mmCIF file of C-alpha atoms and ligand atoms in Angstrom:
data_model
loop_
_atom_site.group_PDB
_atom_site.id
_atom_site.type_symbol
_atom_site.label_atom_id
_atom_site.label_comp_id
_atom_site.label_asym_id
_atom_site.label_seq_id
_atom_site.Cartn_x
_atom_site.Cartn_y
_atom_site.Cartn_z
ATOM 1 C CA UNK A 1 17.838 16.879 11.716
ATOM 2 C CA UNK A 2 14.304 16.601 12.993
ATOM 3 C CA UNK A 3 11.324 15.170 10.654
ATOM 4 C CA UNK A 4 8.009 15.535 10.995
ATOM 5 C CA UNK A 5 5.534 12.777 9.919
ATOM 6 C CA UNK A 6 1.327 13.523 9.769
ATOM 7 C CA UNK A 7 -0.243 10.562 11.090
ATOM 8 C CA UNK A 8 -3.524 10.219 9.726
ATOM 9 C CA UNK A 9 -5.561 7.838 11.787
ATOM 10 C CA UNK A 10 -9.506 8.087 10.007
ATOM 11 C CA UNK A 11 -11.919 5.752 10.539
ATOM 12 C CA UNK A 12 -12.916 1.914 12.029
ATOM 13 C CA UNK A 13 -9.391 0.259 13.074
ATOM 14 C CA UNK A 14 -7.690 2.891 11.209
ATOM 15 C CA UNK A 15 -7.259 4.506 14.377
ATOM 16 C CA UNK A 16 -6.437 1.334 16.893
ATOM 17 C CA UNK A 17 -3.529 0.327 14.104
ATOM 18 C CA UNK A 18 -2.169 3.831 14.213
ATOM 19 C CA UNK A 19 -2.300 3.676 17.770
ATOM 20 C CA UNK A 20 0.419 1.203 17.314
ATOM 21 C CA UNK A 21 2.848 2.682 14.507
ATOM 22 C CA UNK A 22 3.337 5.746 16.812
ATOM 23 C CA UNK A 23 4.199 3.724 19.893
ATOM 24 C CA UNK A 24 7.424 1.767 17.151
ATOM 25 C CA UNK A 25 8.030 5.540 15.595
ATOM 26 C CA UNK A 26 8.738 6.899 19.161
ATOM 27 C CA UNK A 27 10.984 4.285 19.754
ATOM 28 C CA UNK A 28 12.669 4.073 16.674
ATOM 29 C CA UNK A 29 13.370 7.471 16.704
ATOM 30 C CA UNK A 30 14.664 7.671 20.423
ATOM 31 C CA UNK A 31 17.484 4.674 19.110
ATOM 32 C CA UNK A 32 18.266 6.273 16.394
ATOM 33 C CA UNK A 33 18.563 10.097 17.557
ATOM 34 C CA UNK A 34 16.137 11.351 14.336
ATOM 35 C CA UNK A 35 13.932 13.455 15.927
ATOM 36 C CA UNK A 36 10.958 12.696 14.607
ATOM 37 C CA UNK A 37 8.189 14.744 15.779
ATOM 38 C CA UNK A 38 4.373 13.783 14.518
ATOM 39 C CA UNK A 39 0.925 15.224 14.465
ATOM 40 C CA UNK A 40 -2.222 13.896 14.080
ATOM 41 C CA UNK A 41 -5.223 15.371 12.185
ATOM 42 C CA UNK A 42 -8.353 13.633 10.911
ATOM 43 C CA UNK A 43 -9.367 12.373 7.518
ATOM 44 C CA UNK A 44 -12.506 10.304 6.243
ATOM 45 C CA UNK A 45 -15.360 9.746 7.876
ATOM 46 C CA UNK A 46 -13.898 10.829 10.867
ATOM 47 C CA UNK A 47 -13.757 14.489 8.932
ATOM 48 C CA UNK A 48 -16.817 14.426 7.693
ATOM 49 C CA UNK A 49 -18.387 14.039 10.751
ATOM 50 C CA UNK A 50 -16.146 17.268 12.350
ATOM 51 C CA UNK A 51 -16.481 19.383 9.355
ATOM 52 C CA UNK A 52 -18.643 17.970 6.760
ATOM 53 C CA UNK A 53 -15.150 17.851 4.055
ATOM 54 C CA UNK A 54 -13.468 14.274 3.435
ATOM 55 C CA UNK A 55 -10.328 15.885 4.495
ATOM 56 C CA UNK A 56 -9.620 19.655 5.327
ATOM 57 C CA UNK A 57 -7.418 22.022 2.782
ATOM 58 C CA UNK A 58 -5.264 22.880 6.353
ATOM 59 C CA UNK A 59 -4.347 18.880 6.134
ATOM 60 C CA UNK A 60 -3.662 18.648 3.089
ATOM 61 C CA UNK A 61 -1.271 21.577 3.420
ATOM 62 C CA UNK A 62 0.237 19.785 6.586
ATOM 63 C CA UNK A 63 0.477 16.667 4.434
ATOM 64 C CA UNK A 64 2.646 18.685 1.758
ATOM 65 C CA UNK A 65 5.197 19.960 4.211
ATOM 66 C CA UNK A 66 5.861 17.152 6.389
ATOM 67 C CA UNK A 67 8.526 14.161 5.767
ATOM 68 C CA UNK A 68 6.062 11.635 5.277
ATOM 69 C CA UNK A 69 2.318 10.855 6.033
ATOM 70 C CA UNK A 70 1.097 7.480 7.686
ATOM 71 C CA UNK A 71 -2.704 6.894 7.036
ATOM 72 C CA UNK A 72 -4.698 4.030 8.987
ATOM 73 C CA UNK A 73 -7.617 3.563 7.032
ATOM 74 C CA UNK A 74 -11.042 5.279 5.828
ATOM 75 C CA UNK A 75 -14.486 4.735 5.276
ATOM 76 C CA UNK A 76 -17.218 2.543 6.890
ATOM 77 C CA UNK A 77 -20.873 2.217 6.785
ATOM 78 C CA UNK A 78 -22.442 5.567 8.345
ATOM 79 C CA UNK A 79 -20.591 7.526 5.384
ATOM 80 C CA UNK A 80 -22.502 5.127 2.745
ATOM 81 C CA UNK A 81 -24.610 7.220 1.650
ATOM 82 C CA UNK A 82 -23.342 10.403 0.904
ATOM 83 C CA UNK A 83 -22.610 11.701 -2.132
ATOM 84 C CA UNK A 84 -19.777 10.904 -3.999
ATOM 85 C CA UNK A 85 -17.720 14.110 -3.372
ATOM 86 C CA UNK A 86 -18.473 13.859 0.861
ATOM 87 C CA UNK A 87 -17.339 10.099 0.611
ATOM 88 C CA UNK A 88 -14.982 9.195 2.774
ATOM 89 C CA UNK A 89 -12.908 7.283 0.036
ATOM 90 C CA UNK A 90 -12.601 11.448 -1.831
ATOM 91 C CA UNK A 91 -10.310 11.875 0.924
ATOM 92 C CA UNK A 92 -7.579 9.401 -0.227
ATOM 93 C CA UNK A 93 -8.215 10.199 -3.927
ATOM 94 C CA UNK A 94 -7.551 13.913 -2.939
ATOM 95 C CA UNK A 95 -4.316 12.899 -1.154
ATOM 96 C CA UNK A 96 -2.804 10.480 -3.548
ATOM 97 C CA UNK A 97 -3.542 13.847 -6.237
ATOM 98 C CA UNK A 98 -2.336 16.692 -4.605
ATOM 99 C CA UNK A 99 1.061 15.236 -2.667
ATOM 100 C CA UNK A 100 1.498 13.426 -6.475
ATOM 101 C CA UNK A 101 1.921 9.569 -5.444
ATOM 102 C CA UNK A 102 1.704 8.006 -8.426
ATOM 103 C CA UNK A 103 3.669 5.389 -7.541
ATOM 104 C CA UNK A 104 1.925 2.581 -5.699
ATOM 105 C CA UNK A 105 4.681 -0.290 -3.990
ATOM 106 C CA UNK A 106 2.463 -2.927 -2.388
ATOM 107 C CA UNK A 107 4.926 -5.353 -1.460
ATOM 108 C CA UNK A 108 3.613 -9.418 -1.162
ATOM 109 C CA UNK A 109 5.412 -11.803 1.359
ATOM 110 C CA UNK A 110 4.759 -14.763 2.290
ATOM 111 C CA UNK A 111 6.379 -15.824 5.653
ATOM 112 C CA UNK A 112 8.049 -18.583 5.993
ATOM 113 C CA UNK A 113 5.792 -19.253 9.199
ATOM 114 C CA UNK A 114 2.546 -18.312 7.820
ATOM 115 C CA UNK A 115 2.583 -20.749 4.787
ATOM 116 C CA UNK A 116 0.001 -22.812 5.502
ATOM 117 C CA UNK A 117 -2.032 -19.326 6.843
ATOM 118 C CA UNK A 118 -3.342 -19.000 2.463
ATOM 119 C CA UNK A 119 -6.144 -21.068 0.982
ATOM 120 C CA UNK A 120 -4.104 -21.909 -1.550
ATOM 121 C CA UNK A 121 -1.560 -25.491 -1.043
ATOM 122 C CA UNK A 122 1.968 -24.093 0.894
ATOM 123 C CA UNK A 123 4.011 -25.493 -2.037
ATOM 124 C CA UNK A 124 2.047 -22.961 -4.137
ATOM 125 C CA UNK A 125 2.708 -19.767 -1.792
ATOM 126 C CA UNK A 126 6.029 -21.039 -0.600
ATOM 127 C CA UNK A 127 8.736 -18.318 -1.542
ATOM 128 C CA UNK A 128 6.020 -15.772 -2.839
ATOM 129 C CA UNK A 129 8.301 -12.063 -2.746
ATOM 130 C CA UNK A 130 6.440 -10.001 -5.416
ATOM 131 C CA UNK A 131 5.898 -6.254 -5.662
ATOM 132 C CA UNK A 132 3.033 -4.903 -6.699
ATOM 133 C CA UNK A 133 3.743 -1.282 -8.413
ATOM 134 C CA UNK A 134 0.422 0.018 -8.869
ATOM 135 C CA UNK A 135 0.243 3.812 -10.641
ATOM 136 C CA UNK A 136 -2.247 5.699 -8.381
ATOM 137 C CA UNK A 137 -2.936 9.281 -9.872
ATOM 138 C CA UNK A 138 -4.515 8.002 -13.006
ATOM 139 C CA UNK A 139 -6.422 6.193 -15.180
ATOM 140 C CA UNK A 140 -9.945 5.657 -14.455
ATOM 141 C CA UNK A 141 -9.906 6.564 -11.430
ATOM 142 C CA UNK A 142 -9.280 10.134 -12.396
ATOM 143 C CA UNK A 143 -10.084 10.365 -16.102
ATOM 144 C CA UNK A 144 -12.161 13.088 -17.516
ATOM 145 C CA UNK A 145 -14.980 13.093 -18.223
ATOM 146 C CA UNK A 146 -16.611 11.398 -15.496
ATOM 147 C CA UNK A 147 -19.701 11.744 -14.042
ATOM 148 C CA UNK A 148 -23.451 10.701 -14.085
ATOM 149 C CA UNK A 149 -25.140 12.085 -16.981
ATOM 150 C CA UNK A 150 -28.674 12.077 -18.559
ATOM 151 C CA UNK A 151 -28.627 11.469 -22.078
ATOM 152 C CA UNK A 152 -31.988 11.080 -24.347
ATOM 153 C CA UNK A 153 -33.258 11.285 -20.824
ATOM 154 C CA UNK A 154 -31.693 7.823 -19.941
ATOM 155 C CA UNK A 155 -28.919 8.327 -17.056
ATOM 156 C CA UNK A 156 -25.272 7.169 -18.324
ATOM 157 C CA UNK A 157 -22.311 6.606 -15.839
ATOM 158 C CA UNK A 158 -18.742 7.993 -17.423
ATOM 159 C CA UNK A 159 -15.413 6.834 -16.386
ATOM 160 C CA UNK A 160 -12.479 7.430 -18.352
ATOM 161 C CA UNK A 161 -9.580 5.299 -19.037
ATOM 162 C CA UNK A 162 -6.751 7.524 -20.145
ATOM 163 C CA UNK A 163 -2.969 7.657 -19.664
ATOM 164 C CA UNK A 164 -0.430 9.876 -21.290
ATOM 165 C CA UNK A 165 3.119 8.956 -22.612
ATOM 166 C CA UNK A 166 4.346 10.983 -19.310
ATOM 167 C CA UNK A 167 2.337 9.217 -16.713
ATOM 168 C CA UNK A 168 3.595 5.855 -18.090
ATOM 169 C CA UNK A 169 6.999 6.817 -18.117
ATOM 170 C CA UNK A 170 7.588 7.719 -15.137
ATOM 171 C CA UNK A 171 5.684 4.863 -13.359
ATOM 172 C CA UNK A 172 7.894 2.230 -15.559
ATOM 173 C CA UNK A 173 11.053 3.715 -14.050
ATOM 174 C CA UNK A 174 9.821 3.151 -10.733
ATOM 175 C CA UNK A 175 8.922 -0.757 -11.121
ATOM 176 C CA UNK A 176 11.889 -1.405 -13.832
ATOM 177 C CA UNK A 177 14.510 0.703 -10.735
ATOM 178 C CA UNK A 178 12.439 -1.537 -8.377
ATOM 179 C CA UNK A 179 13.348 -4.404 -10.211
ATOM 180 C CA UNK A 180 16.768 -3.561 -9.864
ATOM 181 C CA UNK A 181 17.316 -4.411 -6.267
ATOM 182 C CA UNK A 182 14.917 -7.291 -6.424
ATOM 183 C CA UNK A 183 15.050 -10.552 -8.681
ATOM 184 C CA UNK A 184 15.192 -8.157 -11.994
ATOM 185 C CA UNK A 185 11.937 -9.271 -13.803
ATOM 186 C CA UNK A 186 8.987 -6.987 -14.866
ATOM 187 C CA UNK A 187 5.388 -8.158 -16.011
ATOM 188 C CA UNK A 188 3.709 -5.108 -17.362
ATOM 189 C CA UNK A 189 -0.120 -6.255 -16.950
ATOM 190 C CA UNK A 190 -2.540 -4.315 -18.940
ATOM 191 C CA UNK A 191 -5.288 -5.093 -21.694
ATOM 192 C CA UNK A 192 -3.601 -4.046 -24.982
ATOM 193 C CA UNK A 193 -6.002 -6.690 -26.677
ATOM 194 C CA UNK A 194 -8.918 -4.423 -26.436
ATOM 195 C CA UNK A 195 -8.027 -0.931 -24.677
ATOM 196 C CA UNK A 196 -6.349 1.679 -26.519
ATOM 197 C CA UNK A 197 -4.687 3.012 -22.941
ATOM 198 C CA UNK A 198 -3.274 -0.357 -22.540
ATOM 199 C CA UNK A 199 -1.427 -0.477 -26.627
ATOM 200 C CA UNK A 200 0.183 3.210 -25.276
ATOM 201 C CA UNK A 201 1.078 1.633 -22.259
ATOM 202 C CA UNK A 202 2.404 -1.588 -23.648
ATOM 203 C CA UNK A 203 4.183 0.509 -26.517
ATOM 204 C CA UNK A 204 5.702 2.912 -23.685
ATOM 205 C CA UNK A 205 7.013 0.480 -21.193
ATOM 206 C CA UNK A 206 8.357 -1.500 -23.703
ATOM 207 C CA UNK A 207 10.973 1.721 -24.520
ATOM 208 C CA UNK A 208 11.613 2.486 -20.900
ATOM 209 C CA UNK A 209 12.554 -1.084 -20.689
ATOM 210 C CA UNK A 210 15.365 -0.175 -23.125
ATOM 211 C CA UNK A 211 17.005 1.806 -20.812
ATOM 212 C CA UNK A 212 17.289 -1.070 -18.335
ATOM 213 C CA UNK A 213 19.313 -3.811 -20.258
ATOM 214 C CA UNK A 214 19.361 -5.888 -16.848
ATOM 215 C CA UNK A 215 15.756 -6.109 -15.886
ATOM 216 C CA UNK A 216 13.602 -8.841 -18.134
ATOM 217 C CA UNK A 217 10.249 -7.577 -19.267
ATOM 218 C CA UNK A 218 7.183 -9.602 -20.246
ATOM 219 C CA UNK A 219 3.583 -7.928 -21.016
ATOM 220 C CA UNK A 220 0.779 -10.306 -19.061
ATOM 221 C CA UNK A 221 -2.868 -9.337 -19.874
ATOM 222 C CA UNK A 222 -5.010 -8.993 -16.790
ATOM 223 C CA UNK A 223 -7.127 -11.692 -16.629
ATOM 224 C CA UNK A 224 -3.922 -13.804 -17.531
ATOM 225 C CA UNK A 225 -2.283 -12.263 -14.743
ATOM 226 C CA UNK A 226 -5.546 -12.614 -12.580
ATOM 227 C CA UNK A 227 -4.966 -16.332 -12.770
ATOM 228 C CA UNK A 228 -1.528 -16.979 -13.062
ATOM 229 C CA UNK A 229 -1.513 -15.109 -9.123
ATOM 230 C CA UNK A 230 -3.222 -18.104 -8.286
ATOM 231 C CA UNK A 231 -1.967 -20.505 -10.511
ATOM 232 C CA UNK A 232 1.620 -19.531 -10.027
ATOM 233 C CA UNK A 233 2.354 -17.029 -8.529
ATOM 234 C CA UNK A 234 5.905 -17.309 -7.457
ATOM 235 C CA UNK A 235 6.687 -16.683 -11.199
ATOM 236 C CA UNK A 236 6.035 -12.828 -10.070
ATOM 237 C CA UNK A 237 9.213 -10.481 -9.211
ATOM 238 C CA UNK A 238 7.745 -7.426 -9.662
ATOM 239 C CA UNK A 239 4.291 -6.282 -11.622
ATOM 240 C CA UNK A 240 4.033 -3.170 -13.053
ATOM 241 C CA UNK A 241 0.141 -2.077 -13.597
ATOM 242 C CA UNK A 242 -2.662 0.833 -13.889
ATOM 243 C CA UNK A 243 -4.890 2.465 -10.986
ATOM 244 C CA UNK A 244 -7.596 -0.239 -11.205
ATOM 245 C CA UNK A 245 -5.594 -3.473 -12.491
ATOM 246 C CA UNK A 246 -3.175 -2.790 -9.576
ATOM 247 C CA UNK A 247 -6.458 -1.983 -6.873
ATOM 248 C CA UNK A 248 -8.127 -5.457 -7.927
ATOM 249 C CA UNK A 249 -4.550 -7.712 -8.478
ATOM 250 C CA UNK A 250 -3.197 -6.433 -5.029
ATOM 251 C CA UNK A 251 -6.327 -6.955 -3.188
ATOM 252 C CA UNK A 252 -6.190 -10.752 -4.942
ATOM 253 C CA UNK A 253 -2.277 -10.784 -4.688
ATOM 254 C CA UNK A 254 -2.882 -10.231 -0.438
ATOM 255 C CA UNK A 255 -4.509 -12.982 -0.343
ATOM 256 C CA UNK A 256 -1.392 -15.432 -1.099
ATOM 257 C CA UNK A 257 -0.091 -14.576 2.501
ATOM 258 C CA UNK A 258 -3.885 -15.660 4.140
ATOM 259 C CA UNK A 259 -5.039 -12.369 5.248
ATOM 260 C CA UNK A 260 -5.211 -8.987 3.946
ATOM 261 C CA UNK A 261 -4.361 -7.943 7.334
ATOM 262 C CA UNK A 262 -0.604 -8.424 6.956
ATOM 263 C CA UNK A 263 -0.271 -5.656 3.928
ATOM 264 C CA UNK A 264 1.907 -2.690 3.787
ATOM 265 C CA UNK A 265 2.149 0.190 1.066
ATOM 266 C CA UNK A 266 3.592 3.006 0.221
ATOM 267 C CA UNK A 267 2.594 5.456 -2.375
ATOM 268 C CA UNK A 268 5.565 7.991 -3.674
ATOM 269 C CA UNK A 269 5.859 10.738 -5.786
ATOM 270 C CA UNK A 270 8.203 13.854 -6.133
ATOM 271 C CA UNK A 271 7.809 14.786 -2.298
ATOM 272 C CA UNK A 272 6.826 13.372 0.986
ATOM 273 C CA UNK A 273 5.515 9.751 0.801
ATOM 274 C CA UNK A 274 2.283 8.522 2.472
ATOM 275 C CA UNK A 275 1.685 4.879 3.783
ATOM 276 C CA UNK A 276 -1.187 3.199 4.821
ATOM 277 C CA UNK A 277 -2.007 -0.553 5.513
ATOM 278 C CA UNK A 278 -3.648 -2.067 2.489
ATOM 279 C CA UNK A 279 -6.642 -3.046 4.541
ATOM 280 C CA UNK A 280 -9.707 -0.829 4.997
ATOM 281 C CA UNK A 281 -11.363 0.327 8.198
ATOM 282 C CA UNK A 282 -13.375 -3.173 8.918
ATOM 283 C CA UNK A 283 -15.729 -1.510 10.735
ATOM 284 C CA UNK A 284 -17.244 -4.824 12.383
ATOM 285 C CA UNK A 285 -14.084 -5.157 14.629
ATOM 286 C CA UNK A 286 -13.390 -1.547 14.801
ATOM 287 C CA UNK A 287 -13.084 -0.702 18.506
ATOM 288 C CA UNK A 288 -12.464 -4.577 19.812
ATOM 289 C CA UNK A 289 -8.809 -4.350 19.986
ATOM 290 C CA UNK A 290 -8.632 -7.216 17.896
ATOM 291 C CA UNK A 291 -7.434 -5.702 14.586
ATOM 292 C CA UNK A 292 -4.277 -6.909 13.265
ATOM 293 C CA UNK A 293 -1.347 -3.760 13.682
ATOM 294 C CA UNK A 294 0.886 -5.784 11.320
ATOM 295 C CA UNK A 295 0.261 -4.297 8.037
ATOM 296 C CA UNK A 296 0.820 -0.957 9.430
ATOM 297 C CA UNK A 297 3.966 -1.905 11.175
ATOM 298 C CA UNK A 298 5.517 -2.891 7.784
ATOM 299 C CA UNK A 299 4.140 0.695 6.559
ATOM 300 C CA UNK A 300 6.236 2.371 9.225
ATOM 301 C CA UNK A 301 9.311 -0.050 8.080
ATOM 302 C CA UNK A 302 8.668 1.373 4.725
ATOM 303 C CA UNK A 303 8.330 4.667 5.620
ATOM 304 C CA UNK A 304 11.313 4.772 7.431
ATOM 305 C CA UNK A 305 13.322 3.265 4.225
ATOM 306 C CA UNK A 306 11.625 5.615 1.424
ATOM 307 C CA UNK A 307 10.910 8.819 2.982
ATOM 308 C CA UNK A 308 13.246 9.217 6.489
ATOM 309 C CA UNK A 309 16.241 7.453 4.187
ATOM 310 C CA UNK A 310 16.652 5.050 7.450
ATOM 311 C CA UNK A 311 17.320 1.558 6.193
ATOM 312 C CA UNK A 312 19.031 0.322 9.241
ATOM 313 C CA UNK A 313 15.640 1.498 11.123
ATOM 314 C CA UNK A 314 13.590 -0.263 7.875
ATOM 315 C CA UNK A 315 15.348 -3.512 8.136
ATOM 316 C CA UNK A 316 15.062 -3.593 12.337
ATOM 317 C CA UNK A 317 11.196 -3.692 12.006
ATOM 318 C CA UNK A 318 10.833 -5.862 9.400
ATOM 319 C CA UNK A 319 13.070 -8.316 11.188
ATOM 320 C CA UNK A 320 11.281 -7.656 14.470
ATOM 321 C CA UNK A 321 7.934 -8.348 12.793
ATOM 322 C CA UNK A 322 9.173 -11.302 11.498
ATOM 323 C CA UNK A 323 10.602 -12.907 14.454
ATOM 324 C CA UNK A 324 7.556 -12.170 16.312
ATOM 325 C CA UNK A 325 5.386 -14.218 13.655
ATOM 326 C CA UNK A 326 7.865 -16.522 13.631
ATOM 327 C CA UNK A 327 7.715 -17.084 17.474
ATOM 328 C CA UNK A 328 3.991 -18.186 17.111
ATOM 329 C CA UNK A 329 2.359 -14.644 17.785
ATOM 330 C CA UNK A 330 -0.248 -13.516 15.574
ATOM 331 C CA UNK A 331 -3.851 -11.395 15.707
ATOM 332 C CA UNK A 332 -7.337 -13.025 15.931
ATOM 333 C CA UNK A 333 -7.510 -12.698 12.014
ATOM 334 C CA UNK A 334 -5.010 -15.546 11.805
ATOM 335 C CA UNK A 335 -5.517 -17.186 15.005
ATOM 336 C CA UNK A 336 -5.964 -19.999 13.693
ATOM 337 C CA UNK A 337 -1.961 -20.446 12.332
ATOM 338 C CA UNK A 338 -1.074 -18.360 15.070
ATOM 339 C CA UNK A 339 0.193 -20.457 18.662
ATOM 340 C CA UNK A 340 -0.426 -17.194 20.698
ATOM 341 C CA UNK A 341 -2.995 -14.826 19.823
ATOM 342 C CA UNK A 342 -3.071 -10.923 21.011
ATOM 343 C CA UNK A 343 -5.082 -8.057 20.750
ATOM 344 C CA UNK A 344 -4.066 -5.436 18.637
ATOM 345 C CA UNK A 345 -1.920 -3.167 21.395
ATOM 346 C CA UNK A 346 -0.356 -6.334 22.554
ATOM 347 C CA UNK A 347 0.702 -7.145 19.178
ATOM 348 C CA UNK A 348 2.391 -4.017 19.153
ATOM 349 C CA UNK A 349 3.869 -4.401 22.887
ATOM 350 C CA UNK A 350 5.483 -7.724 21.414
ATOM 351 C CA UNK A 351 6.560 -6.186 18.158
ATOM 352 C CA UNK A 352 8.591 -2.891 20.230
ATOM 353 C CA UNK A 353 10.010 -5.539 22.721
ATOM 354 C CA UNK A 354 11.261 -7.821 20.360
ATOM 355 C CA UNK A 355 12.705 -4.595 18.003
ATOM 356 C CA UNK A 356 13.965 -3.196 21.663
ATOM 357 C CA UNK A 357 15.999 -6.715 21.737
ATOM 358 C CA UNK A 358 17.267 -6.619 18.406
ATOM 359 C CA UNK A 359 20.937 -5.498 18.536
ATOM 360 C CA UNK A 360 22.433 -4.118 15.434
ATOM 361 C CA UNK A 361 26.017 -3.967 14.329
ATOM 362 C CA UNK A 362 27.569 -0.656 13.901
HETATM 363 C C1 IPM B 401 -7.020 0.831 -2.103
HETATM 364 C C2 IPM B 401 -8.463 1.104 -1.836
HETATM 365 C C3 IPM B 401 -8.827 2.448 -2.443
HETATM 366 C C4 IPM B 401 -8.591 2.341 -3.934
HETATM 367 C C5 IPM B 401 -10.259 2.925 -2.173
HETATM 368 C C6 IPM B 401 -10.558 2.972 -0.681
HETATM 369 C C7 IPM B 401 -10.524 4.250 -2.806
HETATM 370 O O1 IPM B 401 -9.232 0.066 -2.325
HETATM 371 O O2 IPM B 401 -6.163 1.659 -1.702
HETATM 372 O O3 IPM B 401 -6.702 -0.194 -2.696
HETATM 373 O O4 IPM B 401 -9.425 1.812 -4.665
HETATM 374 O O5 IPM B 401 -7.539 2.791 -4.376
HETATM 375 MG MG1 MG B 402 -8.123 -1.600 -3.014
#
């Protein structure tokens, strides 16, 4: 059965990293007879600058027919100073909407071989394995109204915080089923001291938790939680949180591993996933060949587990990528826990040959 995946490469190294994934997706789908066909379209700045639109209504329809979407990364500094609905960034919010990926897996490992790569003490980091499940489709991010509006003739910036019964359902099945497979705890994070959003949220997950007898729940607040990542943050299985908690904690939460560079996520909903490194388009090493493909590497691993139902595929890369880090290899952002430093195609090179070497049991 063939499968078709949209590779969306946008802006800075968005489009270097990308460069990358496809050369492991051709592979992986050559070993494993899939079929995977792919097609790649532009999105971000990268649009703007074609067609003056974030990203075009024919992607977005390409998008919501294919198997699943890789994105590299968008945004960068030309695009600054548009207006907020020609900003690169309304690309990904119009994605995340319309294919209905509400659920946001940002997964947090710390290699054995990279412990001392985080600014925090390796006995702190060592054995970090969270999951970050981050809802993505609401919140403040989307809440009406919003807006910049004059009032008395003084100019007031809206954003909403909102969340319905619904929307927090079905996000705390996805972290409490996530849980499942993984070490079976939940910390809902939210703000129930103050925000009303948060007591729903609190009141709802606490229900859905009812319907999962094996997973442990315990509510953190977000500051709490904002420390306690640092403090302790091997107390974490998997954290369940809003659009903007989950934005700030897993940008805070990459940092345990020593570089932001080494992120994966995927975002699902009810049809074809998308996954994109966590990173952005660093558009002061965009071009160099020096960007690190590994985040988007474990995007493709993920992809190929959640949306082309390939574990064998999933479990290949990851082990490839790991061998290769542990093996000394590592990109100029960590080059200096790395014994071998490459460019960003070489990285790849060394990621398909070692995959390419990995032999596994029928
Ligand atoms: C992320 C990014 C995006 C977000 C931006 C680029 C809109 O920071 O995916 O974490 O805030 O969701
Ligand atoms: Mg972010």
């Amino acid at each position: 059965m063939s499968k078709f995946i949209v590779l969306l490469p946008g802006d800075g190294i968005g489009v270097e990293v990308v460069g990358e994934a496809k050369k492991i997706i051709d592979y992986l789908s050559e070993r494993y007879k899939m079929d995977i066909r792919t097609g790649t379209y532009l999105v971000g700045g990268a649009s703007l600058d074609n067609c003056n639109e974030p990203v075009k209504d024919e992607v977005v329809e390409a998008c919501l027919k294919a198997d699943a979407v890789l994105l590299g990364a968008v945004g960068g500094p030309k695009w600054d100073d548009y207006p907020a609905d020609k900003r690169p960034e309304k690309a990904l919010l119009r994605l995340r909407k319309e294919l209905g990926l509400y659920n946001n897996l940002r997964p947090v490992t710390v290699f054995d071989s990279l412990k001392d790569a985080s600014p925090l003490r390796p006995e702190v980091v060592n054995g970090v394995d969270l999951l970050v499940v981050r809802e993505l489709t609401g919140g403040l991010y989307f809440g009406q109204p919003k807006g910049i509006i004059e009032e008395d003739g003084v100019q007031v910036g809206v954003d909403t915080m909102r969340y319905s019964v619904p929307e927090i359902e079905r996000i705390a099945r996805a972290a409490f089923d996530a849980a499942l497979v993984r070490r079976k705890k939940v910390t809902s994070v939210d703000k129930a001291n103050i925000l009303a959003s948060s007591q729903l949220w609190r009141k709802t997950v606490e229900r859905i938790a009812g319907e999962y007898p094996d997973v442990t729940l315990e509510h953190m607040l977000v500051d709490n939680c904002a420390m306690q990542l640092i403090r302790n943050p091997s107390q974490f299985d998997v954290i369940l949180t809003e659009n903007m908690f989950g934005d700030i904690l897993s940008d805070e939460a990459a940092m345990l591993t020593g570089s932001i560079g080494m992120l994966p996520s995927a975002s699902l909903g009810d049809g074809p996933g998308m996954y994109e490194p966590v990173h952005g388009s660093a558009p002061d090493i965009a071009g160099q060949n020096i960007a690190n493909p590994l985040a988007t590497l474990a995007s493709v691993a993920l992809m190929f587990r959640y949306s082309l139902d390939h574990e064998q595929a999933a479990r290949d890369l990851e082990s490839a990528i790991s061998h290769v880090l542990d093996d000394g290899y590592n990109c100029k952002d960590m080059s200096r826990h790395a014994r071998k430093v490459l460019s960003t195609s070489a990285m790849g090179d060394q990621v398909l040959k070692t995959l390419k070497q990995i032999h596994t049991p029928a």
